[in-house]
């Protein structure tokens, strides 16, 4: 039997990191089993779907390595509407479903208590189809439904506690529970790997599989992804969109490595491992039961390591979208004609060891391309003290006298200027850094000055000196 798994996102918002994690788990499982990965876009909620969300899913999957053309699909759930309706009709004809026109209030009026699920009122009343008549599945009164779950063992549900749930609404449209099952059935899905939040749906869905005369799939419910307060990641509260991480400059390799650690870990004490190791070692049945903390700080640290591991040429290439501003990435503060690729290449190795996400390249190098630096006023006020004007005067004079404009000479020259005042290099270089780059932190100063060049460095130092008058 060929293993067939599917990833079935609903295109109702930005693509969620939790979804990306499930997609990768499905992807690897299919690969390990010599199986097929199917992508199905569950687009039946017409009011909430937008085509751009579908495009976002496809491009985000592509970015993390599930590339277009290398899987089956995308299929669109809406295209199977006829099959969903036919299945609802079949269940009705076979007596496994019945019509009901009760509102919630009706049920509550009958049961008196708080609404605790449908009371089965129309089970045997023979109501026919009609506007406003929903179709409900007749769940068995006895017995249990045992879900075979690769991660959770065999969660067992008492059938009598499962209400007669709706499978088609009053307007005849089938609901998610049914459409999802019918699609899995027609697509020959053997393993359903999805988020834990769907576990309560599973006994109902398994009953539908059986009632439709098919063998249910093997299930695997992977733990939910939570924030630092152990709350389920939410798109309203947390940064959940994979695209947001991509645009901030997370590398796809770091991202997918990190996502796979949500609920699982490779052997040994390792976390950062080549993708091939994850593909070999990942075991679905080793995935944890407890919720997985999406730790953005840790992801940042991961990403920094991935950035440092890049060959410099690749790092330079990887920075290009932030240096030029492409697609959804904002343009940098300099004009395209101000950019100097040679100057960038000269400082790139220095930046590579310092940034954790690629977008941070911009504030680190903008001083090189802007006619005058973007002065951070708070940094200026904090740094420029009483003696700064005189110090800058002396530094300008000493730099003017330099024969060779190189990092080493610049450093020893400024060190000497500081020593005359009894200042350590750190204190001496701070006003120079703010004058030239506008900031208190950045790339190593003397290498920066070497690349910026004599004329521009001195002009900026003189301009800063004038501001201090
Ligand atoms: N469209 C559903 C979701 O995004 C799919 C659930 C499933 O994987 O079965 O939650």
Short mmCIF file of C-alpha atoms and ligand atoms in Angstrom, two decimals:
data_model
loop_
_atom_site.label_atom_id
_atom_site.label_comp_id
_atom_site.label_asym_id
_atom_site.label_seq_id
_atom_site.Cartn_x
_atom_site.Cartn_y
_atom_site.Cartn_z
CA UNK A 1 0.00 0.00 0.00
CA UNK A 2 1.41 3.35 -0.96
CA UNK A 3 1.36 5.84 1.87
CA UNK A 4 -0.56 8.96 0.89
CA UNK A 5 -0.55 11.93 3.23
CA UNK A 6 -2.03 15.34 2.74
CA UNK A 7 -1.64 18.85 3.98
CA UNK A 8 -5.01 20.58 3.93
CA UNK A 9 -4.79 24.27 4.87
CA UNK A 10 -7.71 26.67 4.69
CA UNK A 11 -6.77 29.87 2.83
CA UNK A 12 -8.28 32.21 5.40
CA UNK A 13 -5.23 34.18 6.48
CA UNK A 14 -1.47 34.42 6.43
CA UNK A 15 0.23 31.05 6.44
CA UNK A 16 0.79 30.03 10.05
CA UNK A 17 4.10 28.65 11.37
CA UNK A 18 2.15 25.81 13.02
CA UNK A 19 0.76 24.89 9.61
CA UNK A 20 4.25 24.97 8.14
CA UNK A 21 5.41 22.56 10.84
CA UNK A 22 2.57 20.11 10.05
CA UNK A 23 3.31 20.41 6.35
CA UNK A 24 6.98 19.53 6.93
CA UNK A 25 6.09 16.56 9.11
CA UNK A 26 3.76 15.25 6.42
CA UNK A 27 6.39 15.90 3.79
CA UNK A 28 9.11 14.00 5.62
CA UNK A 29 6.81 11.15 6.56
CA UNK A 30 5.80 10.69 2.92
CA UNK A 31 9.43 10.75 1.85
CA UNK A 32 10.48 8.20 4.45
CA UNK A 33 7.66 5.86 3.49
CA UNK A 34 8.21 6.22 -0.24
CA UNK A 35 4.77 7.79 -0.27
CA UNK A 36 2.97 10.72 -1.83
CA UNK A 37 2.32 14.18 -0.38
CA UNK A 38 -0.93 15.74 -1.51
CA UNK A 39 -1.72 19.43 -1.11
CA UNK A 40 -5.38 20.24 -0.77
CA UNK A 41 -6.63 23.77 -0.33
CA UNK A 42 -9.77 23.67 1.81
CA UNK A 43 -11.48 26.65 0.27
CA UNK A 44 -15.13 25.93 0.96
CA UNK A 45 -15.61 28.83 3.37
CA UNK A 46 -16.24 31.29 0.54
CA UNK A 47 -16.74 34.23 2.90
CA UNK A 48 -13.29 33.92 4.48
CA UNK A 49 -11.17 32.69 1.60
CA UNK A 50 -9.09 34.89 -0.62
CA UNK A 51 -7.04 33.81 -3.64
CA UNK A 52 -4.01 35.69 -2.31
CA UNK A 53 -4.00 33.50 0.81
CA UNK A 54 -3.80 30.44 -1.45
CA UNK A 55 -0.92 31.98 -3.34
CA UNK A 56 0.70 32.79 0.02
CA UNK A 57 0.46 29.14 1.07
CA UNK A 58 2.01 27.92 -2.16
CA UNK A 59 4.89 30.35 -2.04
CA UNK A 60 5.53 29.83 1.68
CA UNK A 61 5.64 26.06 1.19
CA UNK A 62 7.97 26.58 -1.72
CA UNK A 63 10.22 28.71 0.46
CA UNK A 64 10.63 26.00 3.10
CA UNK A 65 11.43 23.39 0.51
CA UNK A 66 8.05 21.89 -0.40
CA UNK A 67 8.34 23.14 -3.92
CA UNK A 68 5.63 23.50 -6.48
CA UNK A 69 5.57 20.58 -8.86
CA UNK A 70 7.13 18.17 -6.37
CA UNK A 71 3.84 17.11 -4.80
CA UNK A 72 0.39 16.06 -5.94
CA UNK A 73 -2.02 18.96 -6.24
CA UNK A 74 -2.92 21.55 -5.28
CA UNK A 75 -6.45 20.27 -5.29
CA UNK A 76 -9.24 22.59 -4.31
CA UNK A 77 -11.92 21.36 -1.97
CA UNK A 78 -14.53 23.54 -3.67
CA UNK A 79 -14.06 21.51 -6.85
CA UNK A 80 -15.37 18.43 -5.02
CA UNK A 81 -18.61 20.00 -3.81
CA UNK A 82 -20.62 17.51 -5.86
CA UNK A 83 -18.94 14.57 -4.10
CA UNK A 84 -19.60 16.10 -0.70
CA UNK A 85 -23.30 16.46 -1.48
CA UNK A 86 -23.48 12.95 -2.90
CA UNK A 87 -21.97 11.55 0.30
CA UNK A 88 -24.49 13.46 2.42
CA UNK A 89 -27.29 12.06 0.26
CA UNK A 90 -25.90 8.53 0.58
CA UNK A 91 -25.80 8.79 4.36
CA UNK A 92 -29.38 10.01 4.35
CA UNK A 93 -30.56 7.22 2.06
CA UNK A 94 -28.86 4.55 4.13
CA UNK A 95 -30.50 5.86 7.28
CA UNK A 96 -27.21 7.00 8.79
CA UNK A 97 -28.36 10.61 8.72
CA UNK A 98 -31.65 12.40 9.22
CA UNK A 99 -33.12 15.85 8.80
CA UNK A 100 -33.61 18.20 11.68
CA UNK A 101 -34.93 21.76 11.88
CA UNK A 102 -34.22 22.44 15.55
CA UNK A 103 -32.53 25.62 16.60
CA UNK A 104 -30.26 25.72 19.59
CA UNK A 105 -33.00 27.49 21.49
CA UNK A 106 -35.44 24.66 20.68
CA UNK A 107 -33.05 22.11 22.14
CA UNK A 108 -32.44 24.22 25.20
CA UNK A 109 -36.15 24.73 25.78
CA UNK A 110 -36.57 20.94 25.76
CA UNK A 111 -33.56 20.00 27.87
CA UNK A 112 -33.93 22.90 30.27
CA UNK A 113 -30.27 22.93 31.19
CA UNK A 114 -27.36 24.63 29.52
CA UNK A 115 -26.89 23.55 25.92
CA UNK A 116 -24.92 20.32 26.04
CA UNK A 117 -25.28 19.12 22.51
CA UNK A 118 -28.15 17.98 20.38
CA UNK A 119 -30.75 15.81 22.11
CA UNK A 120 -31.70 13.59 19.16
CA UNK A 121 -35.21 14.99 18.93
CA UNK A 122 -35.62 14.36 15.19
CA UNK A 123 -33.93 10.97 15.12
CA UNK A 124 -37.09 9.07 14.35
CA UNK A 125 -39.54 11.77 13.37
CA UNK A 126 -39.06 11.31 9.63
CA UNK A 127 -38.67 15.00 8.78
CA UNK A 128 -38.05 15.41 5.05
CA UNK A 129 -35.65 17.75 3.28
CA UNK A 130 -36.55 21.40 3.08
CA UNK A 131 -35.18 24.88 3.51
CA UNK A 132 -33.59 25.22 6.92
CA UNK A 133 -33.46 21.47 7.45
CA UNK A 134 -29.98 20.39 8.44
CA UNK A 135 -28.77 16.86 7.99
CA UNK A 136 -27.46 15.18 11.13
CA UNK A 137 -25.38 12.06 11.43
CA UNK A 138 -26.94 9.34 13.56
CA UNK A 139 -24.14 8.33 15.90
CA UNK A 140 -24.21 4.83 17.40
CA UNK A 141 -25.87 4.56 20.81
CA UNK A 142 -23.42 2.03 22.07
CA UNK A 143 -19.85 0.98 21.79
CA UNK A 144 -16.69 3.00 21.41
CA UNK A 145 -14.76 4.59 18.60
CA UNK A 146 -11.09 3.79 18.85
CA UNK A 147 -8.81 6.15 16.98
CA UNK A 148 -5.46 4.68 16.00
CA UNK A 149 -3.05 7.56 16.44
CA UNK A 150 0.68 7.15 15.79
CA UNK A 151 1.48 9.71 18.48
CA UNK A 152 -1.31 9.25 21.00
CA UNK A 153 -1.83 5.52 21.02
CA UNK A 154 -5.50 4.64 20.88
CA UNK A 155 -7.67 7.46 22.19
CA UNK A 156 -11.07 5.88 22.79
CA UNK A 157 -14.38 7.73 22.65
CA UNK A 158 -17.74 6.57 24.00
CA UNK A 159 -20.19 6.71 21.13
CA UNK A 160 -23.09 7.66 23.35
CA UNK A 161 -21.25 10.84 24.27
CA UNK A 162 -20.91 11.88 20.65
CA UNK A 163 -23.91 13.97 19.66
CA UNK A 164 -25.75 13.55 16.38
CA UNK A 165 -23.67 16.17 14.62
CA UNK A 166 -24.59 18.23 11.57
CA UNK A 167 -23.10 17.08 8.27
CA UNK A 168 -24.98 19.44 5.95
CA UNK A 169 -26.41 22.83 6.80
CA UNK A 170 -29.97 24.05 6.33
CA UNK A 171 -29.04 25.32 2.85
CA UNK A 172 -27.78 21.86 1.88
CA UNK A 173 -24.08 22.73 2.01
CA UNK A 174 -21.90 20.04 3.61
CA UNK A 175 -19.82 21.09 6.63
CA UNK A 176 -16.07 20.82 7.10
CA UNK A 177 -16.21 17.51 8.97
CA UNK A 178 -17.84 15.75 6.05
CA UNK A 179 -16.07 17.54 3.18
CA UNK A 180 -12.70 16.83 4.79
CA UNK A 181 -13.50 13.11 5.13
CA UNK A 182 -14.93 12.76 1.62
CA UNK A 183 -11.84 14.42 0.15
CA UNK A 184 -9.47 12.24 2.14
CA UNK A 185 -11.43 9.22 0.97
CA UNK A 186 -11.51 10.15 -2.70
CA UNK A 187 -7.83 11.12 -2.62
CA UNK A 188 -6.88 7.77 -1.11
CA UNK A 189 -5.31 9.29 1.99
CA UNK A 190 -3.82 6.63 4.26
CA UNK A 191 -2.38 8.81 7.06
CA UNK A 192 -3.81 12.04 8.43
CA UNK A 193 -1.10 14.02 10.20
CA UNK A 194 -2.54 17.23 11.58
CA UNK A 195 -2.71 19.50 14.62
CA UNK A 196 -4.03 18.27 17.93
CA UNK A 197 -6.87 20.79 17.84
CA UNK A 198 -8.62 18.44 15.41
CA UNK A 199 -8.54 15.46 17.78
CA UNK A 200 -12.10 16.12 19.05
CA UNK A 201 -13.29 15.93 15.41
CA UNK A 202 -11.61 12.62 14.84
CA UNK A 203 -14.13 10.16 16.34
CA UNK A 204 -16.88 11.90 14.39
CA UNK A 205 -14.85 11.74 11.22
CA UNK A 206 -13.93 8.13 11.78
CA UNK A 207 -17.63 7.28 12.18
CA UNK A 208 -18.24 9.00 8.84
CA UNK A 209 -15.50 6.93 7.17
CA UNK A 210 -17.08 3.76 8.46
CA UNK A 211 -20.62 4.81 7.56
CA UNK A 212 -19.45 5.58 4.03
CA UNK A 213 -18.06 2.07 3.83
CA UNK A 214 -14.36 2.84 3.90
CA UNK A 215 -11.46 1.97 6.15
CA UNK A 216 -10.40 5.01 8.20
CA UNK A 217 -6.87 6.35 7.87
CA UNK A 218 -4.19 6.12 10.52
CA UNK A 219 -4.16 9.38 12.44
CA UNK A 220 -1.34 11.37 13.99
CA UNK A 221 -2.25 14.47 15.98
CA UNK A 222 0.79 16.65 16.52
CA UNK A 223 1.00 18.97 19.53
CA UNK A 224 -0.21 22.54 19.32
CA UNK A 225 2.31 25.36 19.05
CA UNK A 226 2.16 27.85 21.92
CA UNK A 227 3.69 31.20 22.90
CA UNK A 228 5.76 31.92 26.03
CA UNK A 229 2.57 32.12 28.10
CA UNK A 230 1.63 28.63 26.92
CA UNK A 231 -1.25 30.07 24.90
CA UNK A 232 -1.98 28.61 21.50
CA UNK A 233 -0.31 30.85 18.91
CA UNK A 234 -2.91 33.20 17.57
CA UNK A 235 -2.74 35.36 14.51
CA UNK A 236 -4.26 38.28 16.36
CA UNK A 237 -1.78 38.22 19.22
CA UNK A 238 1.40 36.52 18.06
CA UNK A 239 3.71 36.79 15.10
CA UNK A 240 2.59 33.64 13.33
CA UNK A 241 2.91 34.33 9.61
CA UNK A 242 5.69 32.43 7.95
CA UNK A 243 5.91 35.28 5.42
CA UNK A 244 6.66 37.76 8.23
CA UNK A 245 9.67 35.70 9.27
CA UNK A 246 10.80 35.36 5.66
CA UNK A 247 10.56 39.12 5.13
CA UNK A 248 12.47 39.81 8.31
CA UNK A 249 15.34 37.79 6.96
CA UNK A 250 15.08 34.35 8.44
CA UNK A 251 16.75 31.77 6.23
CA UNK A 252 14.53 28.98 4.98
CA UNK A 253 17.04 26.38 6.21
CA UNK A 254 17.03 27.80 9.74
CA UNK A 255 13.27 28.11 9.76
CA UNK A 256 12.54 24.59 8.70
CA UNK A 257 15.15 23.17 11.05
CA UNK A 258 13.59 25.10 13.90
CA UNK A 259 10.03 24.14 12.96
CA UNK A 260 10.94 20.47 13.05
CA UNK A 261 12.13 20.87 16.63
CA UNK A 262 8.64 21.85 17.73
CA UNK A 263 7.71 18.60 19.39
CA UNK A 264 10.69 16.50 18.35
CA UNK A 265 14.52 16.49 18.55
CA UNK A 266 17.27 14.72 16.63
CA UNK A 267 19.55 12.27 18.42
CA UNK A 268 22.39 13.43 20.65
CA UNK A 269 22.63 16.88 22.05
CA UNK A 270 22.13 18.49 18.68
CA UNK A 271 19.58 20.97 17.53
CA UNK A 272 21.16 22.54 14.49
CA UNK A 273 21.56 19.71 12.04
CA UNK A 274 21.62 19.33 8.28
CA UNK A 275 18.22 18.78 6.73
CA UNK A 276 19.28 15.33 5.55
CA UNK A 277 19.74 14.28 9.21
CA UNK A 278 16.24 15.45 10.04
CA UNK A 279 14.87 13.58 7.04
CA UNK A 280 16.63 10.43 8.21
CA UNK A 281 16.02 10.63 11.91
CA UNK A 282 12.56 12.14 12.25
CA UNK A 283 10.08 9.64 13.65
CA UNK A 284 6.45 10.58 13.76
CA UNK A 285 5.87 8.23 16.68
CA UNK A 286 8.55 10.04 18.68
CA UNK A 287 6.73 13.37 18.51
CA UNK A 288 5.89 14.66 22.01
CA UNK A 289 2.44 14.90 23.44
CA UNK A 290 3.00 18.21 25.19
CA UNK A 291 2.50 21.52 23.44
CA UNK A 292 5.49 22.97 21.65
CA UNK A 293 6.83 26.40 22.60
CA UNK A 294 7.60 28.62 19.62
CA UNK A 295 10.56 30.50 21.02
CA UNK A 296 11.35 33.41 18.76
CA UNK A 297 14.57 34.19 20.66
CA UNK A 298 15.83 30.71 20.04
CA UNK A 299 14.83 30.93 16.41
CA UNK A 300 16.82 34.16 16.12
CA UNK A 301 19.86 32.50 17.63
CA UNK A 302 19.43 29.61 15.21
CA UNK A 303 19.19 31.97 12.32
CA UNK A 304 22.33 33.80 13.37
CA UNK A 305 24.19 30.51 13.29
CA UNK A 306 22.83 29.68 9.87
CA UNK A 307 23.86 33.12 8.62
CA UNK A 308 27.39 32.72 9.97
CA UNK A 309 27.69 29.32 8.30
CA UNK A 310 27.03 30.74 4.82
CA UNK A 311 29.95 31.24 2.42
CA UNK A 312 30.41 35.02 2.15
CA UNK A 313 29.28 35.09 -1.48
CA UNK A 314 26.04 33.39 -0.52
CA UNK A 315 25.58 35.77 2.36
CA UNK A 316 25.99 38.70 -0.04
CA UNK A 317 23.40 37.19 -2.36
CA UNK A 318 21.03 36.47 0.50
CA UNK A 319 21.16 40.15 1.57
CA UNK A 320 20.12 41.49 -1.84
CA UNK A 321 16.35 41.71 -1.22
CA UNK A 322 16.98 44.00 1.79
CA UNK A 323 19.61 46.04 -0.04
CA UNK A 324 17.28 46.75 -2.93
CA UNK A 325 13.78 46.28 -1.51
CA UNK A 326 11.91 43.67 -3.48
CA UNK A 327 8.38 42.36 -3.28
CA UNK A 328 7.04 42.83 0.23
CA UNK A 329 10.42 43.95 1.61
CA UNK A 330 10.66 47.71 2.15
CA UNK A 331 13.32 49.58 0.18
CA UNK A 332 16.43 50.69 2.12
CA UNK A 333 16.93 54.38 3.01
CA UNK A 334 19.47 55.00 0.24
CA UNK A 335 18.81 55.54 -3.49
CA UNK A 336 19.68 52.61 -5.78
CA UNK A 337 22.44 54.67 -7.45
CA UNK A 338 24.06 55.36 -4.07
CA UNK A 339 24.63 51.66 -3.45
CA UNK A 340 28.20 50.49 -3.97
CA UNK A 341 28.52 46.72 -4.37
CA UNK A 342 32.30 46.75 -3.80
CA UNK A 343 31.97 48.66 -0.55
CA UNK A 344 29.26 46.26 0.54
CA UNK A 345 31.39 43.24 -0.31
CA UNK A 346 34.21 44.74 1.75
CA UNK A 347 32.12 44.99 4.92
CA UNK A 348 29.89 41.95 4.35
CA UNK A 349 32.11 39.51 6.30
CA UNK A 350 32.07 41.90 9.27
CA UNK A 351 28.29 42.15 9.18
CA UNK A 352 27.82 38.44 8.70
CA UNK A 353 29.13 37.66 12.15
CA UNK A 354 26.96 40.28 13.80
CA UNK A 355 23.44 40.02 12.52
CA UNK A 356 20.80 37.48 13.47
CA UNK A 357 18.28 38.24 10.72
CA UNK A 358 19.07 39.53 7.25
CA UNK A 359 16.98 42.72 7.54
CA UNK A 360 19.48 43.90 10.18
CA UNK A 361 21.98 44.38 7.40
CA UNK A 362 20.40 47.72 6.48
CA UNK A 363 21.08 49.73 9.68
CA UNK A 364 24.56 48.23 9.78
CA UNK A 365 25.63 49.44 6.35
CA UNK A 366 23.43 52.44 5.53
CA UNK A 367 26.22 54.86 6.59
CA UNK A 368 28.22 53.63 3.60
CA UNK A 369 25.64 54.57 1.01
CA UNK A 370 23.90 57.64 2.35
CA UNK A 371 25.32 61.08 1.57
CA UNK A 372 25.18 61.82 5.28
CA UNK A 373 24.52 59.38 8.10
CA UNK A 374 21.12 58.98 9.73
CA UNK A 375 21.88 60.39 13.15
CA UNK A 376 20.19 58.65 16.04
CA UNK A 377 19.55 61.68 18.26
CA UNK A 378 19.39 59.70 21.47
CA UNK A 379 22.75 58.12 20.67
CA UNK A 380 24.16 61.55 19.84
CA UNK A 381 23.06 63.09 23.13
CA UNK A 382 24.32 60.15 25.11
CA UNK A 383 27.73 60.15 23.44
CA UNK A 384 28.66 63.75 22.73
CA UNK A 385 30.02 65.17 25.98
CA UNK A 386 31.95 68.29 26.91
CA UNK A 387 35.26 67.05 25.62
CA UNK A 388 33.89 65.62 22.40
CA UNK A 389 34.41 68.72 20.26
CA UNK A 390 38.08 68.98 21.15
CA UNK A 391 38.52 65.26 20.75
CA UNK A 392 36.99 65.38 17.28
CA UNK A 393 39.26 68.31 16.36
CA UNK A 394 42.33 66.34 17.37
CA UNK A 395 41.11 63.20 15.67
CA UNK A 396 40.45 65.07 12.42
CA UNK A 397 43.90 66.61 12.52
CA UNK A 398 45.53 63.26 13.22
CA UNK A 399 43.57 61.49 10.48
CA UNK A 400 44.37 64.25 7.97
CA UNK A 401 48.02 63.61 8.58
CA UNK A 402 47.75 59.87 7.89
CA UNK A 403 49.71 58.58 4.97
CA UNK A 404 47.91 55.33 4.65
CA UNK A 405 44.14 55.19 5.16
CA UNK A 406 43.83 51.70 6.57
CA UNK A 407 42.09 50.25 9.61
CA UNK A 408 45.26 49.60 11.54
CA UNK A 409 46.70 53.09 11.09
CA UNK A 410 43.33 54.64 11.92
CA UNK A 411 43.13 52.62 15.08
CA UNK A 412 46.60 53.40 16.38
CA UNK A 413 46.16 57.06 15.51
CA UNK A 414 42.90 57.39 17.42
CA UNK A 415 44.30 55.37 20.29
CA UNK A 416 47.09 57.94 20.60
CA UNK A 417 44.59 60.82 20.55
CA UNK A 418 42.71 59.16 23.40
CA UNK A 419 45.85 58.33 25.37
CA UNK A 420 46.76 62.04 25.52
CA UNK A 421 43.52 62.51 27.45
CA UNK A 422 43.85 59.38 29.51
CA UNK A 423 40.93 57.77 27.62
CA UNK A 424 40.59 54.13 26.65
CA UNK A 425 39.92 53.35 23.01
CA UNK A 426 36.24 52.55 23.60
CA UNK A 427 35.58 56.04 24.97
CA UNK A 428 37.67 57.69 22.29
CA UNK A 429 35.99 55.98 19.41
CA UNK A 430 32.39 56.51 20.54
CA UNK A 431 32.06 60.14 19.31
CA UNK A 432 33.81 59.23 16.07
CA UNK A 433 31.40 56.37 15.49
CA UNK A 434 28.35 58.53 16.12
CA UNK A 435 29.74 61.27 13.88
CA UNK A 436 30.42 58.90 11.00
CA UNK A 437 27.65 56.27 11.25
CA UNK A 438 25.02 58.07 13.35
CA UNK A 439 24.86 55.16 15.81
CA UNK A 440 26.56 53.88 18.93
CA UNK A 441 26.74 50.29 17.75
CA UNK A 442 27.66 48.82 14.42
CA UNK A 443 30.40 47.19 12.45
CA UNK A 444 33.99 47.42 13.68
CA UNK A 445 34.77 51.13 13.42
CA UNK A 446 38.18 51.24 11.81
CA UNK A 447 37.36 48.78 9.06
CA UNK A 448 34.23 50.85 8.44
CA UNK A 449 36.26 54.04 8.15
CA UNK A 450 38.71 52.37 5.80
CA UNK A 451 35.88 51.36 3.46
CA UNK A 452 34.08 54.70 3.78
CA UNK A 453 37.27 56.46 2.70
CA UNK A 454 39.26 59.44 3.86
CA UNK A 455 37.23 62.21 2.35
CA UNK A 456 33.81 61.08 3.51
CA UNK A 457 35.04 60.19 6.98
CA UNK A 458 36.66 63.57 7.50
CA UNK A 459 33.68 65.47 6.10
CA UNK A 460 31.38 63.74 8.57
CA UNK A 461 33.69 64.31 11.51
CA UNK A 462 33.95 68.00 10.64
CA UNK A 463 30.16 68.27 10.27
CA UNK A 464 29.68 66.69 13.70
CA UNK A 465 32.25 69.04 15.13
CA UNK A 466 30.29 72.02 13.79
CA UNK A 467 27.09 70.74 15.40
CA UNK A 468 28.90 70.76 18.74
CA UNK A 469 29.77 74.46 18.61
N1 LIG B 1 -8.53 22.81 6.76
C1 LIG B 1 -8.31 22.23 8.03
C2 LIG B 1 -7.42 23.17 8.83
O1 LIG B 1 -6.74 23.99 8.24
C3 LIG B 1 -7.65 20.90 7.84
C4 LIG B 1 -7.78 19.95 8.95
C5 LIG B 1 -7.12 18.64 8.64
O2 LIG B 1 -5.90 18.63 8.41
O3 LIG B 1 -7.82 17.65 8.57
O4 LIG B 1 -7.41 23.13 10.03
#
